Coordinates of N, CA and C in Angstrom, one line a residue:
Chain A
X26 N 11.5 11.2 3.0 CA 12.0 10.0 3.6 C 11.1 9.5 4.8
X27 N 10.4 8.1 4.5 CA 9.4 7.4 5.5 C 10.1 7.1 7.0
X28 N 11.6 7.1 6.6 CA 11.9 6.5 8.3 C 12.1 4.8 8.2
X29 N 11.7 4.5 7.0 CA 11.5 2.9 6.8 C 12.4 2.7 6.1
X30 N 13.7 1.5 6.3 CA 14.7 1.4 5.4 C 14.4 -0.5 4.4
X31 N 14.9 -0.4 3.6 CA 14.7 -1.7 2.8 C 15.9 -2.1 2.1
X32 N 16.1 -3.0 2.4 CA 17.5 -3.8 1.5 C 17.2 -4.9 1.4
X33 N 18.0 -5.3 -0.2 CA 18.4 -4.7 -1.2 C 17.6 -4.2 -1.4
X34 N 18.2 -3.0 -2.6 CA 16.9 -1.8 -3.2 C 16.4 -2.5 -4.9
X35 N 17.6 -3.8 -5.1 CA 17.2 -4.5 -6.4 C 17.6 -5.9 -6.0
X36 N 17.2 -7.1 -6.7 CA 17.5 -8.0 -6.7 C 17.5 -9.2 -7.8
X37 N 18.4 -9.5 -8.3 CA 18.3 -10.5 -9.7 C 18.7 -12.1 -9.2
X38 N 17.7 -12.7 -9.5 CA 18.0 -14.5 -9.0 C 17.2 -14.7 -9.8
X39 N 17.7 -16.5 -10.0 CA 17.1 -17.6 -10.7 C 16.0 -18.0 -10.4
X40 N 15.3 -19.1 -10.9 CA 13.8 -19.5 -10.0 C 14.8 -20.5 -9.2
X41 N 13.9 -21.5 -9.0 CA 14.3 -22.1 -7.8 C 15.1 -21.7 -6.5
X42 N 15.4 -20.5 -6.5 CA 16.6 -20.2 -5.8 C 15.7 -19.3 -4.2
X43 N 16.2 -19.0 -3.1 CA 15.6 -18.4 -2.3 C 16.3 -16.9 -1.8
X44 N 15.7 -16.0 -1.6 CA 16.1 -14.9 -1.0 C 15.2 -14.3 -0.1
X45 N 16.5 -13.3 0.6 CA 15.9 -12.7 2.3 C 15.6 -10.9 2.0
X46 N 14.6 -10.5 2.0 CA 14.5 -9.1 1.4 C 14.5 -8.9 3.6
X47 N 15.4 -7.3 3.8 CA 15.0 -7.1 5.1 C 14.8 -5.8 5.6
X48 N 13.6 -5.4 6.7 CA 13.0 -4.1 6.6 C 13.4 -3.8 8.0
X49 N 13.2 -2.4 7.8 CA 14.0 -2.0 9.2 C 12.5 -0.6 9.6
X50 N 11.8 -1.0 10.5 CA 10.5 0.2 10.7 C 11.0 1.5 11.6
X51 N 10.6 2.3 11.4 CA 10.9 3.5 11.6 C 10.7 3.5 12.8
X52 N 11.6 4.3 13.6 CA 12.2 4.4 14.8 C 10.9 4.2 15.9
X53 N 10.8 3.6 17.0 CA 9.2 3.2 17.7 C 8.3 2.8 17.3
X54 N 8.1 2.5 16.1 CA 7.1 1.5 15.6 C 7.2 0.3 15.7
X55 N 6.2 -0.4 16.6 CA 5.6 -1.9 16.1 C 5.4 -2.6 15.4
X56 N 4.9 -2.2 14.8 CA 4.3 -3.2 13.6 C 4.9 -2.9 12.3
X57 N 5.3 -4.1 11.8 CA 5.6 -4.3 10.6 C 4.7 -5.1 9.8
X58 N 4.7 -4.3 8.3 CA 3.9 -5.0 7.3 C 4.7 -5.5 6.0
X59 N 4.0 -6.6 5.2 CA 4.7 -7.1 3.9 C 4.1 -6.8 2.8
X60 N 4.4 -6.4 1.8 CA 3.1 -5.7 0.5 C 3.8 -6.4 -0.6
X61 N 3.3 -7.0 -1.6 CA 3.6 -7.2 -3.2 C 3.3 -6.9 -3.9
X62 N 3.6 -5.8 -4.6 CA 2.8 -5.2 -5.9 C 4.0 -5.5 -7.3
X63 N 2.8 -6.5 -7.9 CA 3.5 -6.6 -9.8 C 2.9 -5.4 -10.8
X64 N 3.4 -5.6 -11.2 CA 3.5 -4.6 -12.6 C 2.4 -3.9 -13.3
X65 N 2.0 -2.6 -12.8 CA 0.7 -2.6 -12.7 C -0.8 -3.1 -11.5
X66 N 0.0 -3.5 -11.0 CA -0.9 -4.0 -9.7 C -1.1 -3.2 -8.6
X67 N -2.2 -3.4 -7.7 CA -2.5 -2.6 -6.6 C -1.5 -3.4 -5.1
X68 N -1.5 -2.7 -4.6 CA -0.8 -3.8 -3.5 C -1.1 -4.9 -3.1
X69 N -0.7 -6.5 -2.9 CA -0.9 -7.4 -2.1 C -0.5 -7.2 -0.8
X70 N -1.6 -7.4 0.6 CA -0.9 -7.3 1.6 C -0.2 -8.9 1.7
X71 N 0.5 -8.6 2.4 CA 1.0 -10.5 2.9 C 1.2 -10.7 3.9
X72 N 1.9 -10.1 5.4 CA 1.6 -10.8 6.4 C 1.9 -8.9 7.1
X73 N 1.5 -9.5 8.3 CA 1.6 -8.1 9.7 C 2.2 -8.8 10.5
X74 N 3.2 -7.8 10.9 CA 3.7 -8.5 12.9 C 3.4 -7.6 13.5
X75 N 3.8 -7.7 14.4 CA 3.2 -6.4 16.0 C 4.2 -6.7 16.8
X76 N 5.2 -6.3 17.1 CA 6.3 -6.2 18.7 C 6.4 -7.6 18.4
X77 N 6.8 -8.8 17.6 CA 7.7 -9.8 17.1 C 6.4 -11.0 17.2
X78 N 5.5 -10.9 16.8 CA 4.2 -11.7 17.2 C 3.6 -11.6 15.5
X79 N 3.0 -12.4 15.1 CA 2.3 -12.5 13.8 C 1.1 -12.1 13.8
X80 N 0.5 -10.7 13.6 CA -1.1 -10.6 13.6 C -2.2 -10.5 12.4
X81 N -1.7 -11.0 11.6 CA -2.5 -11.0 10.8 C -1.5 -11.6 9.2
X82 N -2.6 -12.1 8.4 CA -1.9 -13.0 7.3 C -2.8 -12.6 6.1
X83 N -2.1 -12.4 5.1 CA -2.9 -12.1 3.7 C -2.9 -13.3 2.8
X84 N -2.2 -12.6 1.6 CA -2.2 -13.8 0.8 C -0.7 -14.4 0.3
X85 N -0.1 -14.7 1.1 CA 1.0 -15.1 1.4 C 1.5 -16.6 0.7
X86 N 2.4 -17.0 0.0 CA 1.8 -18.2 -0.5 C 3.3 -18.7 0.5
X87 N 2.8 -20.2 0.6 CA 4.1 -21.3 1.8 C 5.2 -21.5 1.2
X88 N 5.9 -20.6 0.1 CA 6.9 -20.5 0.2 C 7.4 -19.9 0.7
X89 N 6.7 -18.6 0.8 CA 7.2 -17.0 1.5 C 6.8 -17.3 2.8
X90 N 8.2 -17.0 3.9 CA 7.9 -16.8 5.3 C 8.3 -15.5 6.1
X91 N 8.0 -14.6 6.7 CA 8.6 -13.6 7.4 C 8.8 -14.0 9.2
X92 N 9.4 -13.1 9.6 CA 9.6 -13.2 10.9 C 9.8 -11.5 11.3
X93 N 9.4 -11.2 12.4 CA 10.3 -10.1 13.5 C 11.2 -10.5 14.4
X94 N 11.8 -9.7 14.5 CA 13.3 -10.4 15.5 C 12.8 -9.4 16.6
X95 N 14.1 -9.3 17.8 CA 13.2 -8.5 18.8 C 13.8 -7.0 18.9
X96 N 14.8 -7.2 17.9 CA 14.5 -5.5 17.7 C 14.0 -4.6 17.3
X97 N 13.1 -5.1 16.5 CA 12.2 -4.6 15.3 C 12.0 -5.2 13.9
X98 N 13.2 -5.4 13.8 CA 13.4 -5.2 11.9 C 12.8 -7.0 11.3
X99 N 12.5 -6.5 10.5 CA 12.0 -7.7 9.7 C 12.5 -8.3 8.9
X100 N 12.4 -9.4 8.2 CA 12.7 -10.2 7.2 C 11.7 -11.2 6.3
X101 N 11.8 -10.9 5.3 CA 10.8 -11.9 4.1 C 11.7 -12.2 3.4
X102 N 11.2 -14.2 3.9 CA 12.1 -15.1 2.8 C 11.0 -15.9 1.9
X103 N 11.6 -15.5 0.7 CA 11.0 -16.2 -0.2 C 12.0 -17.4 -1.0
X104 N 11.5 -18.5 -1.2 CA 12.1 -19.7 -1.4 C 11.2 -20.3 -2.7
X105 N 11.9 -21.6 -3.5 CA 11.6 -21.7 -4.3 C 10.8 -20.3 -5.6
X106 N 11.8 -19.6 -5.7 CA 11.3 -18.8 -6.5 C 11.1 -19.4 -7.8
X107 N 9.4 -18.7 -8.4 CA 9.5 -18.5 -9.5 C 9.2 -17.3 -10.4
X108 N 9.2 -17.3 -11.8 CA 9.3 -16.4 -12.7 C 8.1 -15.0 -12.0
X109 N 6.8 -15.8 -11.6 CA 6.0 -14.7 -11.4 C 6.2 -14.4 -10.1
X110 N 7.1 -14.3 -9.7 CA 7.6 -14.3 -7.8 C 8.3 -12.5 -8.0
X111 N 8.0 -12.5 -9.4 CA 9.0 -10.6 -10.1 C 7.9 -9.7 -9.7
X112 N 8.5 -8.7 -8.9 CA 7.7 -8.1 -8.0 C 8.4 -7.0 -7.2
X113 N 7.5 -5.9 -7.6 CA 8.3 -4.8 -5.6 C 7.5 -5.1 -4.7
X114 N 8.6 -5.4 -3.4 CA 7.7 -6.0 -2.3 C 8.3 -4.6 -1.2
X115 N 7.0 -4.3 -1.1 CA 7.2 -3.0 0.6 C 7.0 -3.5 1.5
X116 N 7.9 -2.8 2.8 CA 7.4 -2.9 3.9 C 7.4 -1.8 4.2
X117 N 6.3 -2.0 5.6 CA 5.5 -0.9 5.6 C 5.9 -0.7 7.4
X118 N 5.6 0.0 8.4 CA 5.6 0.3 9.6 C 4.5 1.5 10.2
X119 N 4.0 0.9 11.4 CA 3.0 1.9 12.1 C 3.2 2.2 13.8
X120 N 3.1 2.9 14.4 CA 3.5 2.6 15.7 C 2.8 1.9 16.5
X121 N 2.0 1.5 16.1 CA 0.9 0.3 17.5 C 0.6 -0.9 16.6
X122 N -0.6 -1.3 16.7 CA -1.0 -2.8 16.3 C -1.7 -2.8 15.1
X123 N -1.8 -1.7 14.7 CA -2.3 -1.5 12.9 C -4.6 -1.1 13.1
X124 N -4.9 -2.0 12.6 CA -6.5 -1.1 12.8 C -6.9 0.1 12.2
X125 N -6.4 0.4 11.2 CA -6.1 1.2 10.2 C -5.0 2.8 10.7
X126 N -4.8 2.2 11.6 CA -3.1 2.9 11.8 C -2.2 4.0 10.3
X127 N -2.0 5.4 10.2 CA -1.2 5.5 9.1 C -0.3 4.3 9.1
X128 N 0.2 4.0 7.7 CA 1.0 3.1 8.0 C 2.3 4.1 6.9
X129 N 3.5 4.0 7.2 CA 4.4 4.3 6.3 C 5.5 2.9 5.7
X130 N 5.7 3.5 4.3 CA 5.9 2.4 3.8 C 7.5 2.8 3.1
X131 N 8.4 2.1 3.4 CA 10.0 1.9 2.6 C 10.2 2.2 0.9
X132 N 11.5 1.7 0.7 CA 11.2 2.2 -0.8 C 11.4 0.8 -1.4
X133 N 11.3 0.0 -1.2 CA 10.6 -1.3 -2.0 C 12.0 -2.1 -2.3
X134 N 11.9 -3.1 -2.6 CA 13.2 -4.1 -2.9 C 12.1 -4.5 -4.4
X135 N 13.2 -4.2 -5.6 CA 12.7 -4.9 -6.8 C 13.3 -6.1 -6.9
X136 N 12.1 -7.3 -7.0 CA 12.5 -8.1 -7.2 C 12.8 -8.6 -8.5
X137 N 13.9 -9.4 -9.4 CA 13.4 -9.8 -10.7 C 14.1 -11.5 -10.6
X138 N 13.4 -11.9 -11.1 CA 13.6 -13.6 -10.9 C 13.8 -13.7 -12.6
X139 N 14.8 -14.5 -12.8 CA 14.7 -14.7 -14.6 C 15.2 -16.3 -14.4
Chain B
X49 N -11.5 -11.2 -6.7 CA -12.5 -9.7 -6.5 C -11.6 -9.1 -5.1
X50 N -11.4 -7.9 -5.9 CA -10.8 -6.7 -4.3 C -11.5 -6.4 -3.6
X51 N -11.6 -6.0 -2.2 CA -12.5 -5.7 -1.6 C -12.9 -4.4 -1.8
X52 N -12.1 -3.3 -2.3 CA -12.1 -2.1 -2.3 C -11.8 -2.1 -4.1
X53 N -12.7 -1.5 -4.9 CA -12.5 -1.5 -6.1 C -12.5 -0.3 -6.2
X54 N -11.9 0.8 -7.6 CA -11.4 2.3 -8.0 C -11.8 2.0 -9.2
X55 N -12.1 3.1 -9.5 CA -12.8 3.6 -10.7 C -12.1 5.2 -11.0
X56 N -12.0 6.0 -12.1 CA -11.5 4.9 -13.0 C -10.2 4.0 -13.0
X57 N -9.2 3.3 -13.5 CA -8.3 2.4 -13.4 C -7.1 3.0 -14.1
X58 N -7.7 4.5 -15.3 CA -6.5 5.4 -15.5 C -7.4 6.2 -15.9
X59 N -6.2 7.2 -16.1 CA -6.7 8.4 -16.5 C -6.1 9.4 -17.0
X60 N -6.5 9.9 -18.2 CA -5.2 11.3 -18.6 C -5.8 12.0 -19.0
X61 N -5.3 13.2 -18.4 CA -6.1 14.7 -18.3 C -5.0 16.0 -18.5
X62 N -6.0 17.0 -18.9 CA -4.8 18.1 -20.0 C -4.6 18.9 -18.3
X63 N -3.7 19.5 -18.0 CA -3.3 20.1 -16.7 C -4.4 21.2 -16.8
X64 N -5.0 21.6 -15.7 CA -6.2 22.4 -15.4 C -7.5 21.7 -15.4
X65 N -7.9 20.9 -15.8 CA -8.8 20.2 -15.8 C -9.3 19.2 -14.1
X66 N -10.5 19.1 -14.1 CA -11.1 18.5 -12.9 C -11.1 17.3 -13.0
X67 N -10.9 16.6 -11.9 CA -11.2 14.9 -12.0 C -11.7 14.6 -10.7
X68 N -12.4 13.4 -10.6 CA -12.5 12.4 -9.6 C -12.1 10.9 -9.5
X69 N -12.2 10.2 -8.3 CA -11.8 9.1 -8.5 C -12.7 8.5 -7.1
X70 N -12.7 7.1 -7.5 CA -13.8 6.6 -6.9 C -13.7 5.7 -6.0
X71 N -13.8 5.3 -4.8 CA -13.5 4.1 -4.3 C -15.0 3.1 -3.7
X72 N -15.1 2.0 -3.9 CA -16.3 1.7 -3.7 C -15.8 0.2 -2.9
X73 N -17.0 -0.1 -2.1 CA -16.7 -1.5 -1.3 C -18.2 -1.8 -1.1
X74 N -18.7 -3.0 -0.6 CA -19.9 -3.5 -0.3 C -20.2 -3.7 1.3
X75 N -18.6 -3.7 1.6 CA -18.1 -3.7 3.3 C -18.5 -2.1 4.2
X76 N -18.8 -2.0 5.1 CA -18.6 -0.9 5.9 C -16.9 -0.9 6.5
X77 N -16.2 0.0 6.2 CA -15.2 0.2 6.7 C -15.1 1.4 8.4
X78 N -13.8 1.2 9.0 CA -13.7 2.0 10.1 C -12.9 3.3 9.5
X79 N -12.5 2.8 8.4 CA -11.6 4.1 8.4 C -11.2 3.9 6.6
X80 N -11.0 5.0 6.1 CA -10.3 4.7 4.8 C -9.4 5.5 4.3
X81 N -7.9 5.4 3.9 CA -6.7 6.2 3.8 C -6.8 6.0 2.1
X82 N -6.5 7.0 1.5 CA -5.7 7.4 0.7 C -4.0 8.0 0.6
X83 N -4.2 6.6 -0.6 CA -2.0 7.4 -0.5 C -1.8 7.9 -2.2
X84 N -0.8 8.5 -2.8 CA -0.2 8.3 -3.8 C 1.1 7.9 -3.7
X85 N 1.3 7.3 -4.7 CA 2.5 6.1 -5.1 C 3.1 6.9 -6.7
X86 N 4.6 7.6 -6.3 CA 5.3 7.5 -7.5 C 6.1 6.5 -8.0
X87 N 6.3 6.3 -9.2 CA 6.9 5.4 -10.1 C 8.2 4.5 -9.4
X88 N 8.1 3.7 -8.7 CA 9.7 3.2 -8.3 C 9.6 3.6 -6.8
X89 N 8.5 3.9 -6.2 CA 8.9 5.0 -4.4 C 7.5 4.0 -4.2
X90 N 7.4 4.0 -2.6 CA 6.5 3.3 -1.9 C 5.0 4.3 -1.7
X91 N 3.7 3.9 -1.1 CA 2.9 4.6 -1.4 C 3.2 5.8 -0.2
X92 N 2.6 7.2 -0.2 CA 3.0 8.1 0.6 C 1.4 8.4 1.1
X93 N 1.2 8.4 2.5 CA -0.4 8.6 2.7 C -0.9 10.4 2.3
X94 N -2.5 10.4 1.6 CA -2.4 11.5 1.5 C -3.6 12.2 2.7
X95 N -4.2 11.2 3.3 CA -5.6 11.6 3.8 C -6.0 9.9 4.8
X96 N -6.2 10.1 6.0 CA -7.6 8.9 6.6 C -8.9 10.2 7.0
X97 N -9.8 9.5 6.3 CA -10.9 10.2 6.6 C -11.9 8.6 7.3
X98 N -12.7 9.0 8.3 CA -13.1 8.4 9.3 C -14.1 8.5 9.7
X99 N -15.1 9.5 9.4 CA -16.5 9.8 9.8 C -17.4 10.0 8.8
X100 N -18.8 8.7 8.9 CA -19.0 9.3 7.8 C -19.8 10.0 7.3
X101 N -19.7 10.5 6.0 CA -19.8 12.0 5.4 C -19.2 13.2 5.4
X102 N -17.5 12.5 6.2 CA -17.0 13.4 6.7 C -16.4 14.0 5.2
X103 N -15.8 15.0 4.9 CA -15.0 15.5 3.7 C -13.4 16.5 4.6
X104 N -13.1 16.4 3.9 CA -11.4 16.6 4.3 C -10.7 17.6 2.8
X105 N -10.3 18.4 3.0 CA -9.7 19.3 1.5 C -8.0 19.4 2.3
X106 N -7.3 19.2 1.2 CA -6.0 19.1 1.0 C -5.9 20.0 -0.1
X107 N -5.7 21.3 0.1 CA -5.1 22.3 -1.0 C -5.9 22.2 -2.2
X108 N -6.1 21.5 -3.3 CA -6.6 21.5 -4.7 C -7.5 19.9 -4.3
X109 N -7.2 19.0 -3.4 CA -7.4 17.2 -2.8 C -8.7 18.1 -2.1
X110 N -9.7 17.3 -2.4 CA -10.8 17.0 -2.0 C -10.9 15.6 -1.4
X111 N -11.1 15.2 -0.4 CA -11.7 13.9 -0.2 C -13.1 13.6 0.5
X112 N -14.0 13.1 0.0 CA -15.4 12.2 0.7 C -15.8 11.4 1.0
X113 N -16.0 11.2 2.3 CA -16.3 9.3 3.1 C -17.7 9.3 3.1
X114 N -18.2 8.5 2.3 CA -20.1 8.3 2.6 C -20.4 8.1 3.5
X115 N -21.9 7.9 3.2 CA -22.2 8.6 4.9 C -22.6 6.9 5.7
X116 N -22.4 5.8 4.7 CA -22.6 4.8 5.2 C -21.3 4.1 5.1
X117 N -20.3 4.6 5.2 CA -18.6 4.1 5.3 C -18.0 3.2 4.3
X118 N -18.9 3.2 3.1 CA -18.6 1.9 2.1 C -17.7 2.7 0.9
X119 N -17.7 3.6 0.8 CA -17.4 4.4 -0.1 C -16.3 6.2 0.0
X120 N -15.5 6.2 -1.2 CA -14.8 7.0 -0.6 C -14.7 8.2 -2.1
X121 N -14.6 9.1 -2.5 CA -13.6 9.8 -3.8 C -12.8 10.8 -3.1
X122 N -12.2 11.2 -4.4 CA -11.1 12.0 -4.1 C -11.2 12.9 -5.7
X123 N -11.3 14.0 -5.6 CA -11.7 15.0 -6.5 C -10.5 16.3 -6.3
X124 N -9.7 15.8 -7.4 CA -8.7 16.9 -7.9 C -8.8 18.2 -8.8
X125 N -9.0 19.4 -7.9 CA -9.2 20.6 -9.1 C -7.4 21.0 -9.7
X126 N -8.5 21.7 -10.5 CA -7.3 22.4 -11.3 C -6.3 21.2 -11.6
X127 N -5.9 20.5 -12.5 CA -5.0 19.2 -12.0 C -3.6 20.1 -12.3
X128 N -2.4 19.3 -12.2 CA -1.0 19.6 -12.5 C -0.5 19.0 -12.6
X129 N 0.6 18.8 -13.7 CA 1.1 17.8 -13.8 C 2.0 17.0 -12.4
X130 N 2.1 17.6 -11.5 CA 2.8 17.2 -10.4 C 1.7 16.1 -9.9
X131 N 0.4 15.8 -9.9 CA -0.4 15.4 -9.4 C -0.3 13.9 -10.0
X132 N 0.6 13.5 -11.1 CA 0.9 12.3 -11.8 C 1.2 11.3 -11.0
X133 N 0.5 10.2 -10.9 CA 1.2 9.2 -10.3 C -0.1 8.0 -9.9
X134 N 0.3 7.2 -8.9 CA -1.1 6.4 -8.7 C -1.9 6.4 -7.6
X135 N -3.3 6.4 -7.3 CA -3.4 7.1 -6.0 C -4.3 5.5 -5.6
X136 N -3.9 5.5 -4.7 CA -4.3 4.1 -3.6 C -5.6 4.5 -2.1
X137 N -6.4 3.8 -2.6 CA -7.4 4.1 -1.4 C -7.3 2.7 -0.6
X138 N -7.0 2.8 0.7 CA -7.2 1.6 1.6 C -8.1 1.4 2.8
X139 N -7.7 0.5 3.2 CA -8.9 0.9 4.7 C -9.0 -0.9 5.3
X140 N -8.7 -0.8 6.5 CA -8.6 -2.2 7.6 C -9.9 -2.5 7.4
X141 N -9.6 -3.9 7.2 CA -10.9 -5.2 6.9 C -11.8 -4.8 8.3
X142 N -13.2 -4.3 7.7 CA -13.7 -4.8 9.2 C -13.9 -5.6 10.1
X143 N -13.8 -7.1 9.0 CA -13.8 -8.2 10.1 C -12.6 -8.4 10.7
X144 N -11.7 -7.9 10.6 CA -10.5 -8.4 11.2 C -9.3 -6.7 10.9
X145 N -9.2 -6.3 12.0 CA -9.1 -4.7 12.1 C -7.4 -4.8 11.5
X146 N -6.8 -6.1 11.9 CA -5.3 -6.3 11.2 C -5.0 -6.3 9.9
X147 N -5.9 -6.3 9.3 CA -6.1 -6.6 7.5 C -6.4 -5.7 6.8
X148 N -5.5 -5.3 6.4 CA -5.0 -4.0 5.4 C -5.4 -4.1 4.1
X149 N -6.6 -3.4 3.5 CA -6.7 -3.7 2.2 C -6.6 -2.6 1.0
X150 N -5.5 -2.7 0.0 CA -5.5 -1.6 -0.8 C -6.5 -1.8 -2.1
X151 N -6.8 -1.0 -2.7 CA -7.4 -0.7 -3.9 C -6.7 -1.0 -5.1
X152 N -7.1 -1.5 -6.4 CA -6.4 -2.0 -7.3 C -5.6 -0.1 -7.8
X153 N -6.2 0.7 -7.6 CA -5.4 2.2 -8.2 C -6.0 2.8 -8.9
X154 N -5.3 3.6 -8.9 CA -6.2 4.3 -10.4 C -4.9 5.5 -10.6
X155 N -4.5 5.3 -12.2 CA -3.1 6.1 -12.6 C -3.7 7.5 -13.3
X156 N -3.0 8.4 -12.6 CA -3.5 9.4 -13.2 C -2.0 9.9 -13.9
X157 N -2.5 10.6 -15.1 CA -1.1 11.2 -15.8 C -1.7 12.6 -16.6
X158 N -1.3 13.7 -16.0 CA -2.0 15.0 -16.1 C -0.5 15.7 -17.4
X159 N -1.4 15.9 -18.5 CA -0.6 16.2 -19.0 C -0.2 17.8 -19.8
X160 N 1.1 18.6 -19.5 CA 1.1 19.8 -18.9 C 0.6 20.4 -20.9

């Protein structure tokens, strides 16, 4: 057990539809990360926060938005979903500002969009 | 194109047998982590190795950072089938220390 919690642990929606996947980082960590890995795929990073600040952006597309609130825990919304939006998306947690920081990572929210 | 590419991309091997696995970039990195990732579970780190040329052993886990930081393996003796799963090499973008980049993988399935 990473310390890193994630809910839901599954998810079934339509396309067009939007949902909130939400991570909770392991006790004293800062920084929160977003990851998408499809089927077979290596990780996508997608975005970093740091202590509720945005520090860095991957490949994130302008549907998907995240935020940190100020207690820690995160949130990725993705909107207008579609079919290839089917995906486990991790978050991840480090205790400072990342810079190749171990990072520990949750147990993933499956997404499936039909 | 990844920044960090793995070689090979799978791999099945009879248990007891040696392997390696490769990680290559064209980037000088500061640092480069290896995790393994089981089926359905997030990736679990197994190694940051940091210096280069440095080598790091984990029980049966070999790992080596070149000596010019672009490059990384991971060389498993004796395999087992416990060793199944996908192993991820990453390592922060040098140009920008916030940017986390993993490796496409490479699946190993060791079979007993």
């Amino acid at each position: 057990d990473s310390g890193v919690t994630q809910t839901p642990k599954h998810l079934i929606t339509a396309t067009g539809q939007r949902v909130t996947l939400r991570c909770s980082p392991r006790s004293g960590d800062l920084s929160v990360y977003w990851y998408q890995q499809s089927l077979d795929q290596g990780l996508q990073f997608l975005i970093h926060y740091y202590n509720g600040e945005e520090r860095a952006k991957g490949n994130i597309l302008e549907r998907f938005s995240a935020q940190q609130f100020p207690d820690l825990h995160s949130e990725l919304n993705l909107s207008s979903l579609e079919l290839g939006d089917s995906a486990l998306y991790f978050c991840a947690s480090s205790p400072g500002a990342g810079g190749g920081e171990t990072q520990y990572f949750g147990p993933g929210t499956r997404l499936l969009v039909l | 194109t990844q920044l960090l590419e793995q070689s090979p991309q799978f791999l099945s091997i009879q248990e007891g047998e040696n392997l390696t696995v490769y990680c290559n970039s064209s980037s000088v990195f500061s640092s480069l982590q290896w995790y393994r990732q089981e089926p359905g579970e997030g990736p679990v780190l197994l190694v940051t190795v940091v210096t280069g040329g440095e080598v790091k052993k984990l029980k049966r886990l070999t790992f080596q950072f070149g000596d010019a930081r672009k490059d990384s393996s991971l060389h498993i003796t004796a395999a087992q089938p416990g060793d199944t799963g996908l192993y991820l090499c990453a390592g922060a973008n040098p140009g920008n220390f916030n940017k986390f980049y993993f490796g496409s993988g490479t699946k190993l399935n060791v079979k007993p």
